[in-house]
mmCIF file with all atom_site columns, C-alpha atoms in Angstrom:
data_model
loop_
_atom_site.group_PDB
_atom_site.id
_atom_site.type_symbol
_atom_site.label_atom_id
_atom_site.label_alt_id
_atom_site.label_comp_id
_atom_site.label_asym_id
_atom_site.label_entity_id
_atom_site.label_seq_id
_atom_site.pdbx_PDB_ins_code
_atom_site.Cartn_x
_atom_site.Cartn_y
_atom_site.Cartn_z
_atom_site.occupancy
_atom_site.B_iso_or_equiv
_atom_site.pdbx_formal_charge
_atom_site.auth_seq_id
_atom_site.auth_comp_id
_atom_site.auth_asym_id
_atom_site.auth_atom_id
_atom_site.pdbx_PDB_model_num
ATOM 1   C CA . UNK P 1 1   ? 148.458 165.937 121.884 1.00 0.00 ? 1   UNK P CA 1
ATOM 2   C CA . UNK P 1 2   ? 144.801 166.550 121.188 1.00 0.00 ? 2   UNK P CA 1
ATOM 3   C CA . UNK P 1 3   ? 143.203 166.552 117.749 1.00 0.00 ? 3   UNK P CA 1
ATOM 4   C CA . UNK P 1 4   ? 143.359 170.350 117.376 1.00 0.00 ? 4   UNK P CA 1
ATOM 5   C CA . UNK P 1 5   ? 147.106 170.398 117.996 1.00 0.00 ? 5   UNK P CA 1
ATOM 6   C CA . UNK P 1 6   ? 147.587 167.450 115.636 1.00 0.00 ? 6   UNK P CA 1
ATOM 7   C CA . UNK P 1 7   ? 145.705 169.285 112.876 1.00 0.00 ? 7   UNK P CA 1
ATOM 8   C CA . UNK P 1 8   ? 147.792 172.411 113.528 1.00 0.00 ? 8   UNK P CA 1
ATOM 9   C CA . UNK P 1 9   ? 151.082 170.515 113.312 1.00 0.00 ? 9   UNK P CA 1
ATOM 10  C CA . UNK P 1 10  ? 149.927 168.677 110.187 1.00 0.00 ? 10  UNK P CA 1
ATOM 11  C CA . UNK P 1 11  ? 148.942 171.934 108.506 1.00 0.00 ? 11  UNK P CA 1
ATOM 12  C CA . UNK P 1 12  ? 152.321 173.473 109.378 1.00 0.00 ? 12  UNK P CA 1
ATOM 13  C CA . UNK P 1 13  ? 154.267 170.561 107.916 1.00 0.00 ? 13  UNK P CA 1
ATOM 14  C CA . UNK P 1 14  ? 152.187 170.347 104.734 1.00 0.00 ? 14  UNK P CA 1
ATOM 15  C CA . UNK P 1 15  ? 152.293 174.161 104.278 1.00 0.00 ? 15  UNK P CA 1
ATOM 16  C CA . UNK P 1 16  ? 156.083 174.120 104.583 1.00 0.00 ? 16  UNK P CA 1
ATOM 17  C CA . UNK P 1 17  ? 156.368 171.202 102.153 1.00 0.00 ? 17  UNK P CA 1
ATOM 18  C CA . UNK P 1 18  ? 154.166 172.976 99.625  1.00 0.00 ? 18  UNK P CA 1
ATOM 19  C CA . UNK P 1 19  ? 156.023 176.285 99.938  1.00 0.00 ? 19  UNK P CA 1
ATOM 20  C CA . UNK P 1 20  ? 159.432 174.624 99.634  1.00 0.00 ? 20  UNK P CA 1
ATOM 21  C CA . UNK P 1 21  ? 158.394 172.551 96.626  1.00 0.00 ? 21  UNK P CA 1
ATOM 22  C CA . UNK P 1 22  ? 156.900 175.531 94.823  1.00 0.00 ? 22  UNK P CA 1
ATOM 23  C CA . UNK P 1 23  ? 159.892 177.724 95.655  1.00 0.00 ? 23  UNK P CA 1
ATOM 24  C CA . UNK P 1 24  ? 162.445 175.216 94.406  1.00 0.00 ? 24  UNK P CA 1
ATOM 25  C CA . UNK P 1 25  ? 160.435 174.426 91.285  1.00 0.00 ? 25  UNK P CA 1
ATOM 26  C CA . UNK P 1 26  ? 159.575 178.044 90.567  1.00 0.00 ? 26  UNK P CA 1
ATOM 27  C CA . UNK P 1 27  ? 163.052 179.458 91.119  1.00 0.00 ? 27  UNK P CA 1
ATOM 28  C CA . UNK P 1 28  ? 164.537 176.805 88.845  1.00 0.00 ? 28  UNK P CA 1
ATOM 29  C CA . UNK P 1 29  ? 162.334 178.119 86.025  1.00 0.00 ? 29  UNK P CA 1
ATOM 30  C CA . UNK P 1 30  ? 161.949 181.839 86.770  1.00 0.00 ? 30  UNK P CA 1
ATOM 31  C CA . UNK P 1 31  ? 161.975 183.992 89.882  1.00 0.00 ? 31  UNK P CA 1
ATOM 32  C CA . UNK P 1 32  ? 158.850 185.809 88.662  1.00 0.00 ? 32  UNK P CA 1
ATOM 33  C CA . UNK P 1 33  ? 156.990 182.494 88.420  1.00 0.00 ? 33  UNK P CA 1
ATOM 34  C CA . UNK P 1 34  ? 158.131 181.576 91.919  1.00 0.00 ? 34  UNK P CA 1
ATOM 35  C CA . UNK P 1 35  ? 156.899 184.865 93.368  1.00 0.00 ? 35  UNK P CA 1
ATOM 36  C CA . UNK P 1 36  ? 153.541 184.594 91.612  1.00 0.00 ? 36  UNK P CA 1
ATOM 37  C CA . UNK P 1 37  ? 152.964 181.037 92.794  1.00 0.00 ? 37  UNK P CA 1
ATOM 38  C CA . UNK P 1 38  ? 154.029 181.744 96.372  1.00 0.00 ? 38  UNK P CA 1
ATOM 39  C CA . UNK P 1 39  ? 152.017 184.927 96.989  1.00 0.00 ? 39  UNK P CA 1
ATOM 40  C CA . UNK P 1 40  ? 148.677 183.243 97.889  1.00 0.00 ? 40  UNK P CA 1
ATOM 41  C CA . UNK P 1 41  ? 150.384 180.805 100.251 1.00 0.00 ? 41  UNK P CA 1
ATOM 42  C CA . UNK P 1 42  ? 152.412 183.523 101.922 1.00 0.00 ? 42  UNK P CA 1
ATOM 43  C CA . UNK P 1 43  ? 149.344 185.741 102.331 1.00 0.00 ? 43  UNK P CA 1
ATOM 44  C CA . UNK P 1 44  ? 147.502 182.908 104.068 1.00 0.00 ? 44  UNK P CA 1
ATOM 45  C CA . UNK P 1 45  ? 150.491 181.872 106.201 1.00 0.00 ? 45  UNK P CA 1
ATOM 46  C CA . UNK P 1 46  ? 148.917 183.338 109.326 1.00 0.00 ? 46  UNK P CA 1
ATOM 47  C CA . UNK P 1 47  ? 146.774 180.224 109.710 1.00 0.00 ? 47  UNK P CA 1
ATOM 48  C CA . UNK P 1 48  ? 149.412 177.494 109.799 1.00 0.00 ? 48  UNK P CA 1
ATOM 49  C CA . UNK P 1 49  ? 152.085 179.605 111.489 1.00 0.00 ? 49  UNK P CA 1
ATOM 50  C CA . UNK P 1 50  ? 150.047 181.341 114.212 1.00 0.00 ? 50  UNK P CA 1
ATOM 51  C CA . UNK P 1 51  ? 147.217 178.822 114.411 1.00 0.00 ? 51  UNK P CA 1
ATOM 52  C CA . UNK P 1 52  ? 144.345 181.240 113.902 1.00 0.00 ? 52  UNK P CA 1
ATOM 53  C CA . UNK P 1 53  ? 140.943 179.923 112.927 1.00 0.00 ? 53  UNK P CA 1
ATOM 54  C CA . UNK P 1 54  ? 140.271 182.487 110.215 1.00 0.00 ? 54  UNK P CA 1
ATOM 55  C CA . UNK P 1 55  ? 143.791 182.093 108.825 1.00 0.00 ? 55  UNK P CA 1
ATOM 56  C CA . UNK P 1 56  ? 143.244 178.370 108.430 1.00 0.00 ? 56  UNK P CA 1
ATOM 57  C CA . UNK P 1 57  ? 139.989 178.996 106.616 1.00 0.00 ? 57  UNK P CA 1
ATOM 58  C CA . UNK P 1 58  ? 141.734 181.342 104.178 1.00 0.00 ? 58  UNK P CA 1
ATOM 59  C CA . UNK P 1 59  ? 144.585 178.884 103.771 1.00 0.00 ? 59  UNK P CA 1
ATOM 60  C CA . UNK P 1 60  ? 142.151 176.109 102.849 1.00 0.00 ? 60  UNK P CA 1
ATOM 61  C CA . UNK P 1 61  ? 140.586 178.447 100.296 1.00 0.00 ? 61  UNK P CA 1
ATOM 62  C CA . UNK P 1 62  ? 143.964 179.514 98.856  1.00 0.00 ? 62  UNK P CA 1
ATOM 63  C CA . UNK P 1 63  ? 145.322 175.972 98.469  1.00 0.00 ? 63  UNK P CA 1
ATOM 64  C CA . UNK P 1 64  ? 142.596 174.725 96.109  1.00 0.00 ? 64  UNK P CA 1
ATOM 65  C CA . UNK P 1 65  ? 144.264 175.925 92.855  1.00 0.00 ? 65  UNK P CA 1
ATOM 66  C CA . UNK P 1 66  ? 147.488 174.159 93.836  1.00 0.00 ? 66  UNK P CA 1
ATOM 67  C CA . UNK P 1 67  ? 145.570 170.910 94.284  1.00 0.00 ? 67  UNK P CA 1
ATOM 68  C CA . UNK P 1 68  ? 143.907 171.330 90.888  1.00 0.00 ? 68  UNK P CA 1
ATOM 69  C CA . UNK P 1 69  ? 147.268 172.049 89.247  1.00 0.00 ? 69  UNK P CA 1
ATOM 70  C CA . UNK P 1 70  ? 148.946 169.071 90.909  1.00 0.00 ? 70  UNK P CA 1
ATOM 71  C CA . UNK P 1 71  ? 146.218 166.603 89.983  1.00 0.00 ? 71  UNK P CA 1
ATOM 72  C CA . UNK P 1 72  ? 146.026 167.873 86.409  1.00 0.00 ? 72  UNK P CA 1
ATOM 73  C CA . UNK P 1 73  ? 149.784 167.589 85.925  1.00 0.00 ? 73  UNK P CA 1
ATOM 74  C CA . UNK P 1 74  ? 149.864 164.152 87.567  1.00 0.00 ? 74  UNK P CA 1
ATOM 75  C CA . UNK P 1 75  ? 147.143 162.818 85.267  1.00 0.00 ? 75  UNK P CA 1
ATOM 76  C CA . UNK P 1 76  ? 148.919 164.319 82.277  1.00 0.00 ? 76  UNK P CA 1
ATOM 77  C CA . UNK P 1 77  ? 152.155 162.606 83.272  1.00 0.00 ? 77  UNK P CA 1
ATOM 78  C CA . UNK P 1 78  ? 150.456 159.259 83.758  1.00 0.00 ? 78  UNK P CA 1
ATOM 79  C CA . UNK P 1 79  ? 148.374 159.147 80.603  1.00 0.00 ? 79  UNK P CA 1
ATOM 80  C CA . UNK P 1 80  ? 150.518 160.927 78.013  1.00 0.00 ? 80  UNK P CA 1
ATOM 81  C CA . UNK P 1 81  ? 153.617 158.877 77.264  1.00 0.00 ? 81  UNK P CA 1
ATOM 82  C CA . UNK P 1 82  ? 155.625 161.799 75.841  1.00 0.00 ? 82  UNK P CA 1
ATOM 83  C CA . UNK P 1 83  ? 155.520 163.732 79.124  1.00 0.00 ? 83  UNK P CA 1
ATOM 84  C CA . UNK P 1 84  ? 158.338 162.957 81.555  1.00 0.00 ? 84  UNK P CA 1
ATOM 85  C CA . UNK P 1 85  ? 157.376 162.079 85.115  1.00 0.00 ? 85  UNK P CA 1
ATOM 86  C CA . UNK P 1 86  ? 158.163 164.625 87.814  1.00 0.00 ? 86  UNK P CA 1
ATOM 87  C CA . UNK P 1 87  ? 157.904 163.860 91.525  1.00 0.00 ? 87  UNK P CA 1
ATOM 88  C CA . UNK P 1 88  ? 157.217 167.503 92.358  1.00 0.00 ? 88  UNK P CA 1
ATOM 89  C CA . UNK P 1 89  ? 153.645 167.339 91.054  1.00 0.00 ? 89  UNK P CA 1
ATOM 90  C CA . UNK P 1 90  ? 152.972 164.419 93.386  1.00 0.00 ? 90  UNK P CA 1
ATOM 91  C CA . UNK P 1 91  ? 154.297 166.426 96.310  1.00 0.00 ? 91  UNK P CA 1
ATOM 92  C CA . UNK P 1 92  ? 152.236 169.453 95.278  1.00 0.00 ? 92  UNK P CA 1
ATOM 93  C CA . UNK P 1 93  ? 148.897 167.669 95.132  1.00 0.00 ? 93  UNK P CA 1
ATOM 94  C CA . UNK P 1 94  ? 149.531 165.524 98.212  1.00 0.00 ? 94  UNK P CA 1
ATOM 95  C CA . UNK P 1 95  ? 150.724 168.462 100.311 1.00 0.00 ? 95  UNK P CA 1
ATOM 96  C CA . UNK P 1 96  ? 147.849 170.661 99.157  1.00 0.00 ? 96  UNK P CA 1
ATOM 97  C CA . UNK P 1 97  ? 145.316 167.926 99.896  1.00 0.00 ? 97  UNK P CA 1
ATOM 98  C CA . UNK P 1 98  ? 146.722 167.347 103.380 1.00 0.00 ? 98  UNK P CA 1
ATOM 99  C CA . UNK P 1 99  ? 146.895 171.104 104.006 1.00 0.00 ? 99  UNK P CA 1
ATOM 100 C CA . UNK P 1 100 ? 143.267 171.583 102.972 1.00 0.00 ? 100 UNK P CA 1
ATOM 101 C CA . UNK P 1 101 ? 142.018 168.795 105.228 1.00 0.00 ? 101 UNK P CA 1
ATOM 102 C CA . UNK P 1 102 ? 144.204 169.793 108.181 1.00 0.00 ? 102 UNK P CA 1
ATOM 103 C CA . UNK P 1 103 ? 143.270 173.472 107.866 1.00 0.00 ? 103 UNK P CA 1
ATOM 104 C CA . UNK P 1 104 ? 139.557 172.732 107.762 1.00 0.00 ? 104 UNK P CA 1
ATOM 105 C CA . UNK P 1 105 ? 139.739 170.302 110.661 1.00 0.00 ? 105 UNK P CA 1
ATOM 106 C CA . UNK P 1 106 ? 141.804 172.714 112.751 1.00 0.00 ? 106 UNK P CA 1
ATOM 107 C CA . UNK P 1 107 ? 139.399 175.575 112.153 1.00 0.00 ? 107 UNK P CA 1
ATOM 108 C CA . UNK P 1 108 ? 136.439 173.364 113.050 1.00 0.00 ? 108 UNK P CA 1
ATOM 109 C CA . UNK P 1 109 ? 137.977 171.830 116.165 1.00 0.00 ? 109 UNK P CA 1
ATOM 110 C CA . UNK P 1 110 ? 139.480 175.115 117.387 1.00 0.00 ? 110 UNK P CA 1
ATOM 111 C CA . UNK P 1 111 ? 136.086 176.807 117.033 1.00 0.00 ? 111 UNK P CA 1
ATOM 112 C CA . UNK P 1 112 ? 134.467 173.973 118.997 1.00 0.00 ? 112 UNK P CA 1
ATOM 113 C CA . UNK P 1 113 ? 137.123 174.258 121.714 1.00 0.00 ? 113 UNK P CA 1
ATOM 114 C CA . UNK P 1 114 ? 136.554 178.000 121.874 1.00 0.00 ? 114 UNK P CA 1
ATOM 115 C CA . UNK P 1 115 ? 132.781 177.549 122.210 1.00 0.00 ? 115 UNK P CA 1
ATOM 116 C CA . UNK P 1 116 ? 133.251 174.893 124.913 1.00 0.00 ? 116 UNK P CA 1
ATOM 117 C CA . UNK P 1 117 ? 135.551 177.192 126.869 1.00 0.00 ? 117 UNK P CA 1
ATOM 118 C CA . UNK P 1 118 ? 133.035 180.048 126.632 1.00 0.00 ? 118 UNK P CA 1
ATOM 119 C CA . UNK P 1 119 ? 130.214 177.767 127.809 1.00 0.00 ? 119 UNK P CA 1
ATOM 120 C CA . UNK P 1 120 ? 132.315 176.567 130.718 1.00 0.00 ? 120 UNK P CA 1
ATOM 121 C CA . UNK P 1 121 ? 133.159 180.123 131.763 1.00 0.00 ? 121 UNK P CA 1
ATOM 122 C CA . UNK P 1 122 ? 129.500 181.143 131.486 1.00 0.00 ? 122 UNK P CA 1
ATOM 123 C CA . UNK P 1 123 ? 128.428 178.145 133.550 1.00 0.00 ? 123 UNK P CA 1
ATOM 124 C CA . UNK P 1 124 ? 131.006 178.973 136.241 1.00 0.00 ? 124 UNK P CA 1
ATOM 125 C CA . UNK P 1 125 ? 129.580 182.467 136.701 1.00 0.00 ? 125 UNK P CA 1
#
């Protein structure tokens, strides 16, 4: 498995973890909240599912608010004693961080592979 395939598999796993966590958390509160939180991830699903370069770039862009939410909630849980700890915020910020890194690395490495293949085909002609 080369580094592009590893980044693709990592982005798929972290995308699925993030979607499942948000769906379970959102549907336990309100189905409207779940739909609102899942829309950006579902719109950018073409990247992790199909492995497209542009889809991964959009996915990395769409996952940033989830990272900010997860980190903010995690800090709030750690530093305010009245707030109960929830493991879902840890999963949200970790999965969004891994998804961002994997999506950016996949888009970079896939673009490099594409350019190398074009250069090789041009050199063969």
